[in-house]
Each structure stands twice: as structure tokens, then as C-alpha cells.
CSV table of C-alpha atoms and ligand atoms in Angstrom, one decimal:
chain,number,residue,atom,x,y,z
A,1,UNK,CA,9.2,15.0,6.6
A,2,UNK,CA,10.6,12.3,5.0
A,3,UNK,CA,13.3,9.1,5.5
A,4,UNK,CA,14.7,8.2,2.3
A,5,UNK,CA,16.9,5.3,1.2
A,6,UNK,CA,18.2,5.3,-1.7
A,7,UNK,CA,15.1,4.4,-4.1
A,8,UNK,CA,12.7,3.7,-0.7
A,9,UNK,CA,11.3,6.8,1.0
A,10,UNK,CA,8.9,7.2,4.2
A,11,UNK,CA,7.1,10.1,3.5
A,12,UNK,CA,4.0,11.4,5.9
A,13,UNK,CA,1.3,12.5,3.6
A,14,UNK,CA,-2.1,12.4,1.7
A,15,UNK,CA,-1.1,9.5,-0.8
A,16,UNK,CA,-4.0,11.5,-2.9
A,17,UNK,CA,-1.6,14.3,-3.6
A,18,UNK,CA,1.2,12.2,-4.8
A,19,UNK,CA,2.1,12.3,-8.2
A,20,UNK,CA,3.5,8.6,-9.4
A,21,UNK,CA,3.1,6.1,-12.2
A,22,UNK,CA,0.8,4.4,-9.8
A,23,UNK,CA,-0.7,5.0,-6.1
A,24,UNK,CA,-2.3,2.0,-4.4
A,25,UNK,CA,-5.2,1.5,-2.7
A,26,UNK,CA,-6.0,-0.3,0.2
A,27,UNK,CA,-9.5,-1.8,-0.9
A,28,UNK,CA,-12.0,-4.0,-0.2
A,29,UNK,CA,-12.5,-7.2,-2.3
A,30,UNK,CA,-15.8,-5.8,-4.0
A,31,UNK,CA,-13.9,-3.4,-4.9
A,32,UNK,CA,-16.7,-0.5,-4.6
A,33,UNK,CA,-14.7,2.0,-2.6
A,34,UNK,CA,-15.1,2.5,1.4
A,35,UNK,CA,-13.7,4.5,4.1
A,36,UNK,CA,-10.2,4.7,5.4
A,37,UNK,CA,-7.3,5.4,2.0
A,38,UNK,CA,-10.1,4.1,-0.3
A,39,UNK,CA,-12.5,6.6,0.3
A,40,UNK,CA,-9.7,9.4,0.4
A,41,UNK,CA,-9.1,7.9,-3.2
A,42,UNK,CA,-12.1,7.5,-4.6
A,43,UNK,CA,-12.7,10.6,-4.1
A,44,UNK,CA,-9.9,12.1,-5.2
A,45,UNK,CA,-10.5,10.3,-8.2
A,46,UNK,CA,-13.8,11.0,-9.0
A,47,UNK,CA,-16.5,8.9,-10.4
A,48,UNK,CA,-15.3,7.4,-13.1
A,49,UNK,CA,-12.8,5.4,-11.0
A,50,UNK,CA,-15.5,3.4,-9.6
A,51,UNK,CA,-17.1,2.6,-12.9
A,52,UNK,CA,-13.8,1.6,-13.9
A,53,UNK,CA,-13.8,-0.6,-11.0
A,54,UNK,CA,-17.3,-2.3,-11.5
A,55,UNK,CA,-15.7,-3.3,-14.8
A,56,UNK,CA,-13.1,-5.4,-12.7
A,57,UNK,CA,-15.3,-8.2,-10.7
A,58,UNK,CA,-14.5,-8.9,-7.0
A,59,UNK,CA,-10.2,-8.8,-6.0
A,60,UNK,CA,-9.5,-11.7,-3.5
A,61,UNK,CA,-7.3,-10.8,-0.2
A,62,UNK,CA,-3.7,-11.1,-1.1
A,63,UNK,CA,-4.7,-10.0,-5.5
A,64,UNK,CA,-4.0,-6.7,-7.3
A,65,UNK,CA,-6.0,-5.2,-10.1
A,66,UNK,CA,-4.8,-1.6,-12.1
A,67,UNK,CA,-7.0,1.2,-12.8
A,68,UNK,CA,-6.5,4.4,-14.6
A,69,UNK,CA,-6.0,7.3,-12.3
A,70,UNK,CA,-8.8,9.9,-13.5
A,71,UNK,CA,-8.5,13.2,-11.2
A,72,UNK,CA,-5.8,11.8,-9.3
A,73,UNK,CA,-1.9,13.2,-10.1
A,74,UNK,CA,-1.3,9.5,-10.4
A,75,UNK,CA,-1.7,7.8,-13.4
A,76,UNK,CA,-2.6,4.3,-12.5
A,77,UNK,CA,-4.5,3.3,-9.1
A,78,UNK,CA,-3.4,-0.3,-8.1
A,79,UNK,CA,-5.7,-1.5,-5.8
A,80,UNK,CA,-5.0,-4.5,-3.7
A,81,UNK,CA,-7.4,-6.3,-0.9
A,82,UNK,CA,-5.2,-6.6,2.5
A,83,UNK,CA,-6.3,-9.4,5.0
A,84,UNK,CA,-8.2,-8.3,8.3
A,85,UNK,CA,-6.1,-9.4,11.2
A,86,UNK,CA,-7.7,-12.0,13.3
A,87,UNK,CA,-5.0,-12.5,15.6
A,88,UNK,CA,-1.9,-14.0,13.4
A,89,UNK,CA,-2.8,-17.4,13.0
A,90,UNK,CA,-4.5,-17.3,9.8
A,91,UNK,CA,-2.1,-17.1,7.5
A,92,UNK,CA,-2.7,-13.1,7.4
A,93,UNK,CA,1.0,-12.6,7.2
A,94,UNK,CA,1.1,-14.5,4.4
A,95,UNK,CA,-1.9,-12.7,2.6
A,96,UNK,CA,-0.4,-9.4,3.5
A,97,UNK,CA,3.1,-10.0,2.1
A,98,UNK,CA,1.0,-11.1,-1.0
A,99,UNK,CA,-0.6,-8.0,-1.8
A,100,UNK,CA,3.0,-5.7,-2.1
A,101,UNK,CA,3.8,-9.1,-4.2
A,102,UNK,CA,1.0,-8.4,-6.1
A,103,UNK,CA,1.2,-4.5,-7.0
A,104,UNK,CA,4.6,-5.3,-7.9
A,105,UNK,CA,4.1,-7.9,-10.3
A,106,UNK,CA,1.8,-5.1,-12.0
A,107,UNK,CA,4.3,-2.5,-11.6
A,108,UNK,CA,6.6,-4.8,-13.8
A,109,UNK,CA,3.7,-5.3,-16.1
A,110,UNK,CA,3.1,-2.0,-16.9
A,111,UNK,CA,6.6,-1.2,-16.9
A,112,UNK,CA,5.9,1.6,-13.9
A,113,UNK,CA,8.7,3.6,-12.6
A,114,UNK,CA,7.4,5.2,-9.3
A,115,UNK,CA,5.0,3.7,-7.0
A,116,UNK,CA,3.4,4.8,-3.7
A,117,UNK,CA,1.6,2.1,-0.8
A,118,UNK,CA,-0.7,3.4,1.6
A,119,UNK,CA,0.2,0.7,5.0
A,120,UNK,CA,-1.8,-1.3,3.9
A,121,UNK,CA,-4.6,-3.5,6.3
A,122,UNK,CA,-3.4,-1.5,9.1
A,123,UNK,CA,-6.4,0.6,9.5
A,124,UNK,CA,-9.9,-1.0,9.3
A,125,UNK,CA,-8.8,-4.0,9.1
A,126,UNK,CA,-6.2,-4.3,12.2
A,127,UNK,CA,-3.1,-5.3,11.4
A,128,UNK,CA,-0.9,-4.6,14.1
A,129,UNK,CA,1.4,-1.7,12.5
A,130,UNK,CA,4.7,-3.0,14.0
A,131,UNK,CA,4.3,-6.4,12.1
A,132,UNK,CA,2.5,-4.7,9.0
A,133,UNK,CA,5.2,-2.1,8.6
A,134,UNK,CA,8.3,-5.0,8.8
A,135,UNK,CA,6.3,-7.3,5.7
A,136,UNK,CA,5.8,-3.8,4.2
A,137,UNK,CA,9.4,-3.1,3.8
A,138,UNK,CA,10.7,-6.7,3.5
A,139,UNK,CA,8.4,-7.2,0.3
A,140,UNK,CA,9.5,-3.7,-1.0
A,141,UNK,CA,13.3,-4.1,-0.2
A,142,UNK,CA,13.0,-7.7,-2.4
A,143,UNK,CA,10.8,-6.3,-5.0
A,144,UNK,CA,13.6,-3.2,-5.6
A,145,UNK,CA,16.4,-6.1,-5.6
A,146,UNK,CA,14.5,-7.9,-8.2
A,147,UNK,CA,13.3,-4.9,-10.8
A,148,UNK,CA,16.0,-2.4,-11.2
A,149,UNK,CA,13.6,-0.7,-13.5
A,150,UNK,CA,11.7,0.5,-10.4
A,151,UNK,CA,13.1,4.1,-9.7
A,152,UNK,CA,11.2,5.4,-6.4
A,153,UNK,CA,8.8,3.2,-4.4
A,154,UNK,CA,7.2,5.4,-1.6
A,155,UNK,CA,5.5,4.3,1.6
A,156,UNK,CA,2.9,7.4,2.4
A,157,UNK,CA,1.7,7.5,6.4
A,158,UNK,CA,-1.1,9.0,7.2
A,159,UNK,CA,0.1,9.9,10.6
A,160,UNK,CA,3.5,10.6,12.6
A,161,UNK,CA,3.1,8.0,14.7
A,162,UNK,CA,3.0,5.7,11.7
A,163,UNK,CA,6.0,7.2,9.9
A,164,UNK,CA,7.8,6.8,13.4
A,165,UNK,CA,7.0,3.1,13.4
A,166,UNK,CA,7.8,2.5,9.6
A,167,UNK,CA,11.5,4.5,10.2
A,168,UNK,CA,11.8,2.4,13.3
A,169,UNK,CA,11.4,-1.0,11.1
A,170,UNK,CA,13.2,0.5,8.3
A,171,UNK,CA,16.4,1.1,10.8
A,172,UNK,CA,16.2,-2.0,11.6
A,173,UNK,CA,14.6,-1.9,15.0
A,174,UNK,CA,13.5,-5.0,16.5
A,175,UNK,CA,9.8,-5.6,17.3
A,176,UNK,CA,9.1,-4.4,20.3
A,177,UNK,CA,7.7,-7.0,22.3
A,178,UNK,CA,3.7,-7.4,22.5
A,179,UNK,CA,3.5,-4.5,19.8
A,180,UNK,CA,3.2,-0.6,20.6
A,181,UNK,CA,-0.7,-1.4,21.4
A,182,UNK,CA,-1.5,-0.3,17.0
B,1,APR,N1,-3.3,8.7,2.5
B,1,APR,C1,-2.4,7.8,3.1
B,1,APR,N2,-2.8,6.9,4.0
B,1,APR,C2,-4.1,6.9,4.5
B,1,APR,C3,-5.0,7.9,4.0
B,1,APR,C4,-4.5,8.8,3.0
B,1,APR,N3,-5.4,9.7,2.4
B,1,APR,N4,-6.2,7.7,4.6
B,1,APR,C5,-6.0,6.7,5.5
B,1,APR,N5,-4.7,6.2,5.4
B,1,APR,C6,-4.0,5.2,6.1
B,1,APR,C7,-4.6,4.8,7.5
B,1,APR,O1,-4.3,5.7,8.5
B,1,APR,C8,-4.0,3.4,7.6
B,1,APR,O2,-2.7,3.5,8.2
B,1,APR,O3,-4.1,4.0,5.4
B,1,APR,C9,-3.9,2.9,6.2
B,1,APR,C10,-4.8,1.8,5.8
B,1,APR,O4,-6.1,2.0,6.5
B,1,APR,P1,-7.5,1.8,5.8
B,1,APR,O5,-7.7,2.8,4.8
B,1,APR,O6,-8.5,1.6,6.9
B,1,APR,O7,-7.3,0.4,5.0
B,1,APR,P2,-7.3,-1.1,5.6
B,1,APR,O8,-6.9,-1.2,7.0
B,1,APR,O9,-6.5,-1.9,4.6
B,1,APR,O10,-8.8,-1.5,5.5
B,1,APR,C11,-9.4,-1.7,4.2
B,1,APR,O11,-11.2,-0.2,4.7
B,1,APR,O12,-11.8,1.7,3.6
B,1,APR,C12,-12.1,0.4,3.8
B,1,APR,O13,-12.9,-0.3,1.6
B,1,APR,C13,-11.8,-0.4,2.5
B,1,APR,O14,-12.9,-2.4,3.3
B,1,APR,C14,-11.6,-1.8,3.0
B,1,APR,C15,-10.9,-1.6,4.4
């Protein structure tokens, strides 16, 4: 199923099986690999995307480094460091809108045409999915303004529950007060 407008599309998927100029990954700052989208990645990938990666030094929260894409139908892997939610008064919105700032600053470095996030910091590292998915699609919707070079950018969720609450920000849905509880 997917909810599409114009070059932004919800899908719900594996964002392993996506073919794209780049995929991004939802990694940890050591950039080693992990569970969650990382792990699914890595190994997807295969080992030579964590050597690649041990080439790359540690990624602070809210930074975005490119690897090639080995196994993966992607070509690139951009893999960006999320901040773990500690109750929204660190500055975590901040970081978070940071990382889709990030990616994209990449994508127009590389001169990338398709690109599909993962929602990002929403699993192991708790971001409340109603407020991740409205900085999710704020940053996206700016970034597409900005680089009309960018054909597709793809939001891939893992379940229908978060595909429901993406389409639900995405329509322009306000926050439900006190979050669904995710
Ligand atoms: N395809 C798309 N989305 C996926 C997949 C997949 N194959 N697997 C998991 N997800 C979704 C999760 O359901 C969640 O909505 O990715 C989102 C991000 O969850 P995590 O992967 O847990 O990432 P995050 O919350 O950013 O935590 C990052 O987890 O895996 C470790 O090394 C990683 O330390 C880092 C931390």
C-alpha cells in the first residue's frame, strides 16, 4: 500500500528491498551496525558494508555519512545517528530534524535522485512516532522545495500502524493530544 504525493510517497515495506540512489539507515554513532533498520541493513548488505563503515570514525546524533550499497538494490546507504528521546526537552527535536537535514545535504552532494528514510529514532531509541513522523515530513517537504533535482523521496514503514500515523501527519492531521501511546 502506498500514499503518494506528488514526489513524496508512504510506502509500508522492508526499506532493504528498495531499489534507490540511496537508502538510509537509522544507526548508531559508532556506526558498527545494531538491531532494529540497521541490522535489517547490514545484513542485507553484507560485510563489506561494515568495513566500509569502520573506515568512517564515529557519526554524531543529528550528522550523516554515505556508504556504497554492496548487496543492497540501493546504491548508496546514508546512514545518519537519530537522538534517543528523553522526554522532549533536550533539544531531541532539534537533533532529529537535523538528521533528514543532513541526508539531504548528501543527497545534493552526490547529485542523488531517489532517496528512501527508514522513521528514523522511532524504534530503539523512542521517539514518540506522532512527533517523529510531523519533523519527518516537514524536513522532507522543505528539502523537495529546496532541490528540484530530487525526483522521489520515500518514507518506508515497517508496520501499518506506522504508515497510518505517517498518512495521518502527511494529511495534515493534528497531533493528537498526549500522543497515540508510540
Ligand atoms: N525497513 C524499514 N523500517 C524498519 C526496518 C526495515 N527493515 N526494520 C525496522 N524498521 C523501523 C522500526 O520499526 C522503526 O519504526 O525503523 C524505525 C527505526 O527503528 P530502529 O531501527 O530501532 O532505529 P532507531 O529507533 O533510530 O534506533 C537506532 O537502534 O538498531 C539500533 O544501531 C541502531 O543504536 C541504533 C538504534
Amino acid at each position: 500500500m502506498s500514499l503518494s504525493d506528488s514526489r513524496l510517497e508512504l510506502v509500508q515495506g522492508d526499506i532493504t528491498k528498495v531499489t534507490a540512489d540511496a537508502i538510509v539507515n537509522a544507526a548508531n554513532s559508532a556506526l558498527v551496525g545494531g538491531g532494529g533498520v540497521d541490522g535489517a541493513i547490514h545484513r542485507a548488505a553484507g560485510r563489506e558494508l561494515l568495513e566500509e563503515c569502520r573506515t568512517l570514525g564515529r557519526c554524531p546524533t543529528g550528522e550523516a555519512r554515505i556508504t556504497q550499497g554492496y548487496k543492497l538494490p540501493a546504491r548508496h546507504v546514508i546512514h545518519t545517528v537519530g537522538p534517543v528521546w528523553q522526554g522532549g526537552g533536550r533539544g531531541e527535536a532539534g537533533q532529529l530534524a537535523r538528521c533528514y537535514q543532513s541526508v539531504f545535504a548528501l543527497v545534493e552532494k552526490h547529485g542523488l535522485r531517489t532517496v528512501a528514510f527508514p522513521s528514523i529514532s522511532t524504534g530503539v531509541y523512542g521517539y514518540p512516532l506522532e512527533k517523529a513522523s510531523r519533523i519527518a515530513l516537514r524536513e522532507i517537504r522543505a528539502a523537495l522545495e529546496r532541490l528540484p533535482s530530487v525526483e522521489k523521496v520515500t518514507v518506508v514503514l515497517f508496520t501499518p500502524w506506522d504508515l497510518e500515523v505517517y498518512r495521518r501527519a502527511l494529511a495534515g492531521e493534528p497531533e493528537p493530544e498526549g500522543g497515540l501511546g508510540r
